[in-house]
Amino acid sequence: AAENELDAAADALAAAFENYPWTRHVIPDDDYAWRLRELQLVYLRHAHAHGFVGVAGPADGVIAVLPPDAPDPAPAVVDRIVQLHGDRLGRLGDAADTPSEPDSWRIETVGVVPARQGQGLASDLIRFALAEGGRRGADRFALDTSDERNVRLYERHGFSVVSRVEPRDAPPVWSMSAVVGAAAPMNERTKT
């Protein structure tokens, strides 16, 4: 994605994650839609600067990927994240028991606007990420999800469940990883 596409990508992710169990858990109900969109934009800017962001169609679907050596967000960015999570900031630690994959590229987010879900865009985005990451030297990817339907989607693309954490009073979190051999061909519907 080009930098000028990040606002539209944040809108798409906000629509995709409106009812996602984890975002509902870690973002306050007060101004939820606004906070969700702002957090998506913050994370997309970080991924764009240090990894890559892909979009499908006119931002109908979005994926963001960070390499293992991506820096932590700058202090001002961390302050913004803290502000947006508000009194639910502590809930981010609810999945702290998930194992880390230190040498893996991380698929930080994949989202498709509701009107386009079920049309293969998420698969296009995942194939794109694996191919683009492979082009950049990645051979191992990791991700987390709080939706069991996503587990099956990622398994179709070579990911395996590493762990499942069920925090008390929080959605479950599946950690997944994949070792990627030859890069998959990129789809013309997806671009950086």
mmCIF file of N, CA and C in Angstrom, residues 55-152:
data_model
loop_
_atom_site.group_PDB
_atom_site.id
_atom_site.type_symbol
_atom_site.label_atom_id
_atom_site.label_comp_id
_atom_site.label_asym_id
_atom_site.label_seq_id
_atom_site.Cartn_x
_atom_site.Cartn_y
_atom_site.Cartn_z
ATOM 1 N N VAL A 55 -2.910 -4.216 0.194
ATOM 2 C CA VAL A 55 -4.342 -3.978 0.066
ATOM 3 C C VAL A 55 -4.879 -4.766 -1.119
ATOM 4 N N ALA A 56 -6.121 -5.182 -1.003
ATOM 5 C CA ALA A 56 -6.812 -5.868 -2.097
ATOM 6 C C ALA A 56 -7.964 -4.979 -2.532
ATOM 7 N N GLY A 57 -8.070 -4.777 -3.835
ATOM 8 C CA GLY A 57 -9.121 -3.913 -4.334
ATOM 9 C C GLY A 57 -8.909 -2.498 -3.833
ATOM 10 N N PRO A 58 -9.936 -1.691 -3.858
ATOM 11 C CA PRO A 58 -9.792 -0.328 -3.328
ATOM 12 C C PRO A 58 -9.881 -0.351 -1.795
ATOM 13 N N ALA A 59 -8.930 -1.013 -1.181
ATOM 14 C CA ALA A 59 -8.881 -1.185 0.282
ATOM 15 C C ALA A 59 -10.079 -1.980 0.795
ATOM 16 N N ASP A 60 -10.483 -2.998 0.037
ATOM 17 C CA ASP A 60 -11.530 -3.913 0.509
ATOM 18 C C ASP A 60 -10.969 -4.905 1.515
ATOM 19 N N GLY A 61 -9.671 -5.147 1.423
ATOM 20 C CA GLY A 61 -8.986 -6.045 2.339
ATOM 21 C C GLY A 61 -7.591 -5.518 2.589
ATOM 22 N N VAL A 62 -7.075 -5.799 3.785
ATOM 23 C CA VAL A 62 -5.782 -5.251 4.198
ATOM 24 C C VAL A 62 -5.013 -6.305 4.980
ATOM 25 N N ILE A 63 -3.686 -6.314 4.784
ATOM 26 C CA ILE A 63 -2.804 -7.153 5.587
ATOM 27 C C ILE A 63 -1.579 -6.317 5.959
ATOM 28 N N ALA A 64 -1.096 -6.480 7.171
ATOM 29 C CA ALA A 64 0.105 -5.779 7.629
ATOM 30 C C ALA A 64 1.070 -6.797 8.214
ATOM 31 N N VAL A 65 2.346 -6.678 7.826
ATOM 32 C CA VAL A 65 3.365 -7.644 8.216
ATOM 33 C C VAL A 65 4.612 -6.907 8.706
ATOM 34 N N LEU A 66 5.183 -7.405 9.800
ATOM 35 C CA LEU A 66 6.418 -6.837 10.349
ATOM 36 C C LEU A 66 7.512 -7.892 10.364
ATOM 37 N N PRO A 67 8.743 -7.493 10.031
ATOM 38 C CA PRO A 67 9.864 -8.423 10.118
ATOM 39 C C PRO A 67 10.272 -8.623 11.570
ATOM 40 N N PRO A 68 11.080 -9.659 11.844
ATOM 41 C CA PRO A 68 11.469 -9.925 13.234
ATOM 42 C C PRO A 68 12.313 -8.819 13.854
ATOM 43 N N ASP A 69 12.969 -8.011 13.037
ATOM 44 C CA ASP A 69 13.824 -6.953 13.569
ATOM 45 C C ASP A 69 13.148 -5.581 13.581
ATOM 46 N N ALA A 70 11.833 -5.544 13.416
ATOM 47 C CA ALA A 70 11.125 -4.260 13.458
ATOM 48 C C ALA A 70 11.296 -3.635 14.836
ATOM 49 N N PRO A 71 11.545 -2.331 14.876
ATOM 50 C CA PRO A 71 11.689 -1.675 16.179
ATOM 51 C C PRO A 71 10.350 -1.557 16.887
ATOM 52 N N ASP A 72 10.415 -1.371 18.195
ATOM 53 C CA ASP A 72 9.212 -1.065 18.950
ATOM 54 C C ASP A 72 8.695 0.299 18.496
ATOM 55 N N PRO A 73 7.406 0.547 18.658
ATOM 56 C CA PRO A 73 6.889 1.871 18.303
ATOM 57 C C PRO A 73 7.581 2.963 19.113
ATOM 58 N N ALA A 74 7.684 4.147 18.527
ATOM 59 C CA ALA A 74 8.290 5.302 19.191
ATOM 60 C C ALA A 74 7.473 5.658 20.440
ATOM 61 N N PRO A 75 8.107 6.320 21.413
ATOM 62 C CA PRO A 75 7.389 6.685 22.646
ATOM 63 C C PRO A 75 6.089 7.451 22.413
ATOM 64 N N ALA A 76 6.062 8.364 21.465
ATOM 65 C CA ALA A 76 4.831 9.114 21.192
ATOM 66 C C ALA A 76 3.742 8.183 20.663
ATOM 67 N N VAL A 77 4.130 7.193 19.889
ATOM 68 C CA VAL A 77 3.167 6.225 19.357
ATOM 69 C C VAL A 77 2.640 5.356 20.503
ATOM 70 N N VAL A 78 3.519 4.944 21.388
ATOM 71 C CA VAL A 78 3.099 4.153 22.553
ATOM 72 C C VAL A 78 2.114 4.963 23.398
ATOM 73 N N ASP A 79 2.405 6.254 23.589
ATOM 74 C CA ASP A 79 1.487 7.108 24.350
ATOM 75 C C ASP A 79 0.105 7.154 23.697
ATOM 76 N N ARG A 80 0.080 7.223 22.372
ATOM 77 C CA ARG A 80 -1.197 7.253 21.644
ATOM 78 C C ARG A 80 -1.946 5.926 21.822
ATOM 79 N N ILE A 81 -1.220 4.814 21.759
ATOM 80 C CA ILE A 81 -1.832 3.494 21.951
ATOM 81 C C ILE A 81 -2.417 3.385 23.354
ATOM 82 N N VAL A 82 -1.672 3.848 24.342
ATOM 83 C CA VAL A 82 -2.147 3.825 25.733
ATOM 84 C C VAL A 82 -3.422 4.647 25.862
ATOM 85 N N GLN A 83 -3.413 5.830 25.267
ATOM 86 C CA GLN A 83 -4.583 6.709 25.322
ATOM 87 C C GLN A 83 -5.801 6.037 24.681
ATOM 88 N N LEU A 84 -5.613 5.425 23.532
ATOM 89 C CA LEU A 84 -6.737 4.824 22.814
ATOM 90 C C LEU A 84 -7.291 3.586 23.514
ATOM 91 N N HIS A 85 -6.436 2.828 24.182
ATOM 92 C CA HIS A 85 -6.926 1.654 24.921
ATOM 93 C C HIS A 85 -7.555 2.056 26.255
ATOM 94 N N GLY A 86 -7.222 3.227 26.733
ATOM 95 C CA GLY A 86 -7.837 3.750 27.943
ATOM 96 C C GLY A 86 -7.783 2.782 29.103
ATOM 97 N N ASP A 87 -8.906 2.624 29.789
ATOM 98 C CA ASP A 87 -8.943 1.788 30.985
ATOM 99 C C ASP A 87 -8.871 0.292 30.674
ATOM 100 N N ARG A 88 -8.795 -0.064 29.404
ATOM 101 C CA ARG A 88 -8.671 -1.479 29.040
ATOM 102 C C ARG A 88 -7.241 -1.847 28.637
ATOM 103 N N LEU A 89 -6.327 -0.944 28.821
ATOM 104 C CA LEU A 89 -4.937 -1.204 28.454
ATOM 105 C C LEU A 89 -4.403 -2.478 29.105
ATOM 106 N N GLY A 90 -4.721 -2.693 30.360
ATOM 107 C CA GLY A 90 -4.245 -3.878 31.074
ATOM 108 C C GLY A 90 -4.708 -5.178 30.450
ATOM 109 N N ARG A 91 -5.802 -5.126 29.705
ATOM 110 C CA ARG A 91 -6.314 -6.339 29.065
ATOM 111 C C ARG A 91 -5.407 -6.844 27.938
ATOM 112 N N LEU A 92 -4.549 -5.979 27.431
ATOM 113 C CA LEU A 92 -3.620 -6.430 26.392
ATOM 114 C C LEU A 92 -2.738 -7.561 26.912
ATOM 115 N N GLY A 93 -2.511 -7.584 28.216
ATOM 116 C CA GLY A 93 -1.706 -8.636 28.826
ATOM 117 C C GLY A 93 -2.435 -9.949 29.005
ATOM 118 N N ASP A 94 -3.738 -9.988 28.691
ATOM 119 C CA ASP A 94 -4.506 -11.215 28.866
ATOM 120 C C ASP A 94 -3.990 -12.364 28.007
ATOM 121 N N ALA A 95 -3.284 -12.043 26.944
ATOM 122 C CA ALA A 95 -2.735 -13.090 26.077
ATOM 123 C C ALA A 95 -1.220 -13.179 26.226
ATOM 124 N N ALA A 96 -0.708 -12.707 27.346
ATOM 125 C CA ALA A 96 0.739 -12.677 27.557
ATOM 126 C C ALA A 96 1.378 -14.054 27.566
ATOM 127 N N ASP A 97 0.597 -15.089 27.804
ATOM 128 C CA ASP A 97 1.157 -16.445 27.837
ATOM 129 C C ASP A 97 1.352 -17.055 26.456
ATOM 130 N N THR A 98 0.988 -16.313 25.398
ATOM 131 C CA THR A 98 1.186 -16.859 24.059
ATOM 132 C C THR A 98 2.676 -16.886 23.753
ATOM 133 N N PRO A 99 3.166 -17.994 23.194
ATOM 134 C CA PRO A 99 4.600 -18.094 22.917
ATOM 135 C C PRO A 99 5.014 -17.130 21.810
ATOM 136 N N SER A 100 6.210 -16.602 21.920
ATOM 137 C CA SER A 100 6.684 -15.717 20.872
ATOM 138 C C SER A 100 7.496 -16.532 19.873
ATOM 139 N N GLU A 101 7.546 -16.051 18.669
ATOM 140 C CA GLU A 101 8.310 -16.674 17.591
ATOM 141 C C GLU A 101 9.356 -15.639 17.184
ATOM 142 N N PRO A 102 10.495 -15.570 17.885
ATOM 143 C CA PRO A 102 11.431 -14.455 17.724
ATOM 144 C C PRO A 102 12.037 -14.284 16.330
ATOM 145 N N ASP A 103 12.157 -15.324 15.555
ATOM 146 C CA ASP A 103 12.761 -15.195 14.231
ATOM 147 C C ASP A 103 11.726 -15.138 13.120
ATOM 148 N N SER A 104 10.488 -14.963 13.485
ATOM 149 C CA SER A 104 9.411 -14.990 12.498
ATOM 150 C C SER A 104 8.969 -13.593 12.101
ATOM 151 N N TRP A 105 8.579 -13.491 10.857
ATOM 152 C CA TRP A 105 7.847 -12.319 10.405
ATOM 153 C C TRP A 105 6.452 -12.459 10.984
ATOM 154 N N ARG A 106 5.854 -11.350 11.430
ATOM 155 C CA ARG A 106 4.535 -11.399 12.067
ATOM 156 C C ARG A 106 3.467 -10.815 11.161
ATOM 157 N N ILE A 107 2.458 -11.617 10.905
ATOM 158 C CA ILE A 107 1.262 -11.082 10.258
ATOM 159 C C ILE A 107 0.479 -10.432 11.389
ATOM 160 N N GLU A 108 0.521 -9.113 11.411
ATOM 161 C CA GLU A 108 -0.078 -8.358 12.510
ATOM 162 C C GLU A 108 -1.588 -8.248 12.379
ATOM 163 N N THR A 109 -2.075 -8.157 11.145
ATOM 164 C CA THR A 109 -3.513 -8.056 10.937
ATOM 165 C C THR A 109 -3.863 -8.476 9.522
ATOM 166 N N VAL A 110 -5.040 -9.050 9.396
ATOM 167 C CA VAL A 110 -5.667 -9.337 8.109
ATOM 168 C C VAL A 110 -7.138 -9.014 8.296
ATOM 169 N N GLY A 111 -7.685 -8.187 7.435
ATOM 170 C CA GLY A 111 -9.099 -7.858 7.550
ATOM 171 C C GLY A 111 -9.707 -7.568 6.196
ATOM 172 N N VAL A 112 -10.959 -7.958 6.044
ATOM 173 C CA VAL A 112 -11.718 -7.726 4.820
ATOM 174 C C VAL A 112 -13.035 -7.075 5.215
ATOM 175 N N VAL A 113 -13.434 -6.039 4.491
ATOM 176 C CA VAL A 113 -14.696 -5.365 4.812
ATOM 177 C C VAL A 113 -15.828 -6.378 4.728
ATOM 178 N N PRO A 114 -16.827 -6.258 5.594
ATOM 179 C CA PRO A 114 -17.895 -7.264 5.641
ATOM 180 C C PRO A 114 -18.553 -7.559 4.291
ATOM 181 N N ALA A 115 -18.769 -6.555 3.475
ATOM 182 C CA ALA A 115 -19.439 -6.780 2.182
ATOM 183 C C ALA A 115 -18.624 -7.650 1.234
ATOM 184 N N ARG A 116 -17.322 -7.779 1.460
ATOM 185 C CA ARG A 116 -16.458 -8.565 0.570
ATOM 186 C C ARG A 116 -15.968 -9.857 1.213
ATOM 187 N N GLN A 117 -16.370 -10.138 2.445
ATOM 188 C CA GLN A 117 -15.941 -11.371 3.104
ATOM 189 C C GLN A 117 -16.535 -12.576 2.382
ATOM 190 N N GLY A 118 -15.784 -13.669 2.386
ATOM 191 C CA GLY A 118 -16.232 -14.890 1.747
ATOM 192 C C GLY A 118 -15.971 -14.937 0.254
ATOM 193 N N GLN A 119 -15.212 -13.969 -0.275
ATOM 194 C CA GLN A 119 -14.930 -13.906 -1.704
ATOM 195 C C GLN A 119 -13.465 -14.221 -2.028
ATOM 196 N N GLY A 120 -12.719 -14.704 -1.045
ATOM 197 C CA GLY A 120 -11.335 -15.095 -1.290
ATOM 198 C C GLY A 120 -10.295 -14.010 -1.092
ATOM 199 N N LEU A 121 -10.701 -12.819 -0.670
ATOM 200 C CA LEU A 121 -9.723 -11.737 -0.501
ATOM 201 C C LEU A 121 -8.744 -12.023 0.627
ATOM 202 N N ALA A 122 -9.210 -12.596 1.726
ATOM 203 C CA ALA A 122 -8.288 -12.913 2.830
ATOM 204 C C ALA A 122 -7.222 -13.890 2.349
ATOM 205 N N SER A 123 -7.608 -14.885 1.580
ATOM 206 C CA SER A 123 -6.630 -15.830 1.034
ATOM 207 C C SER A 123 -5.662 -15.128 0.089
ATOM 208 N N ASP A 124 -6.173 -14.227 -0.756
ATOM 209 C CA ASP A 124 -5.292 -13.454 -1.636
ATOM 210 C C ASP A 124 -4.273 -12.668 -0.818
ATOM 211 N N LEU A 125 -4.749 -12.046 0.260
ATOM 212 C CA LEU A 125 -3.861 -11.240 1.100
ATOM 213 C C LEU A 125 -2.801 -12.105 1.774
ATOM 214 N N ILE A 126 -3.190 -13.263 2.261
ATOM 215 C CA ILE A 126 -2.223 -14.161 2.917
ATOM 216 C C ILE A 126 -1.190 -14.646 1.912
ATOM 217 N N ARG A 127 -1.632 -15.062 0.726
ATOM 218 C CA ARG A 127 -0.680 -15.492 -0.307
ATOM 219 C C ARG A 127 0.265 -14.354 -0.666
ATOM 220 N N PHE A 128 -0.283 -13.159 -0.792
ATOM 221 C CA PHE A 128 0.542 -11.989 -1.076
ATOM 222 C C PHE A 128 1.600 -11.791 0.011
ATOM 223 N N ALA A 129 1.188 -11.854 1.283
ATOM 224 C CA ALA A 129 2.116 -11.629 2.391
ATOM 225 C C ALA A 129 3.227 -12.674 2.404
ATOM 226 N N LEU A 130 2.869 -13.919 2.176
ATOM 227 C CA LEU A 130 3.878 -14.978 2.162
ATOM 228 C C LEU A 130 4.854 -14.771 1.011
ATOM 229 N N ALA A 131 4.341 -14.377 -0.152
ATOM 230 C CA ALA A 131 5.209 -14.151 -1.308
ATOM 231 C C ALA A 131 6.083 -12.913 -1.114
ATOM 232 N N GLU A 132 5.481 -11.815 -0.671
ATOM 233 C CA GLU A 132 6.249 -10.579 -0.475
ATOM 234 C C GLU A 132 7.270 -10.751 0.641
ATOM 235 N N GLY A 133 6.864 -11.406 1.721
ATOM 236 C CA GLY A 133 7.816 -11.682 2.797
ATOM 237 C C GLY A 133 8.947 -12.565 2.295
ATOM 238 N N GLY A 134 8.611 -13.607 1.519
ATOM 239 C CA GLY A 134 9.637 -14.480 0.947
ATOM 240 C C GLY A 134 10.591 -13.713 0.061
ATOM 241 N N ARG A 135 10.066 -12.790 -0.723
ATOM 242 C CA ARG A 135 10.913 -11.947 -1.576
ATOM 243 C C ARG A 135 11.889 -11.119 -0.734
ATOM 244 N N ARG A 136 11.476 -10.792 0.479
ATOM 245 C CA ARG A 136 12.307 -9.992 1.390
ATOM 246 C C ARG A 136 13.145 -10.870 2.323
ATOM 247 N N GLY A 137 13.115 -12.175 2.099
ATOM 248 C CA GLY A 137 13.972 -13.079 2.870
ATOM 249 C C GLY A 137 13.295 -13.839 3.992
ATOM 250 N N ALA A 138 12.000 -13.691 4.145
ATOM 251 C CA ALA A 138 11.291 -14.395 5.220
ATOM 252 C C ALA A 138 11.108 -15.860 4.862
ATOM 253 N N ASP A 139 11.279 -16.707 5.859
ATOM 254 C CA ASP A 139 10.958 -18.117 5.657
ATOM 255 C C ASP A 139 10.071 -18.648 6.773
ATOM 256 N N ARG A 140 9.774 -17.800 7.750
ATOM 257 C CA ARG A 140 8.959 -18.202 8.892
ATOM 258 C C ARG A 140 8.023 -17.047 9.231
ATOM 259 N N PHE A 141 6.747 -17.400 9.445
ATOM 260 C CA PHE A 141 5.733 -16.407 9.775
ATOM 261 C C PHE A 141 4.992 -16.843 11.033
ATOM 262 N N ALA A 142 4.489 -15.874 11.774
ATOM 263 C CA ALA A 142 3.697 -16.146 12.974
ATOM 264 C C ALA A 142 2.533 -15.161 13.016
ATOM 265 N N LEU A 143 1.493 -15.539 13.735
ATOM 266 C CA LEU A 143 0.325 -14.676 13.907
ATOM 267 C C LEU A 143 -0.479 -15.163 15.096
ATOM 268 N N ASP A 144 -1.406 -14.331 15.545
ATOM 269 C CA ASP A 144 -2.357 -14.683 16.596
ATOM 270 C C ASP A 144 -3.757 -14.371 16.080
ATOM 271 N N THR A 145 -4.729 -15.149 16.519
ATOM 272 C CA THR A 145 -6.122 -14.880 16.176
ATOM 273 C C THR A 145 -7.022 -15.249 17.355
ATOM 274 N N SER A 146 -8.144 -14.549 17.428
ATOM 275 C CA SER A 146 -9.135 -14.832 18.477
ATOM 276 C C SER A 146 -10.438 -15.341 17.880
ATOM 277 N N ASP A 147 -10.402 -15.778 16.653
ATOM 278 C CA ASP A 147 -11.605 -16.279 15.997
ATOM 279 C C ASP A 147 -11.290 -17.652 15.402
ATOM 280 N N GLU A 148 -12.000 -18.665 15.857
ATOM 281 C CA GLU A 148 -11.713 -20.034 15.420
ATOM 282 C C GLU A 148 -11.865 -20.205 13.908
ATOM 283 N N ARG A 149 -12.743 -19.439 13.289
ATOM 284 C CA ARG A 149 -12.879 -19.522 11.823
ATOM 285 C C ARG A 149 -11.575 -19.133 11.135
ATOM 286 N N ASN A 150 -10.847 -18.196 11.720
ATOM 287 C CA ASN A 150 -9.566 -17.779 11.144
ATOM 288 C C ASN A 150 -8.529 -18.882 11.227
ATOM 289 N N VAL A 151 -8.615 -19.709 12.267
ATOM 290 C CA VAL A 151 -7.669 -20.818 12.407
ATOM 291 C C VAL A 151 -7.735 -21.701 11.169
ATOM 292 N N ARG A 152 -8.926 -22.048 10.751
ATOM 293 C CA ARG A 152 -9.079 -22.894 9.555
ATOM 294 C C ARG A 152 -8.559 -22.192 8.307
#
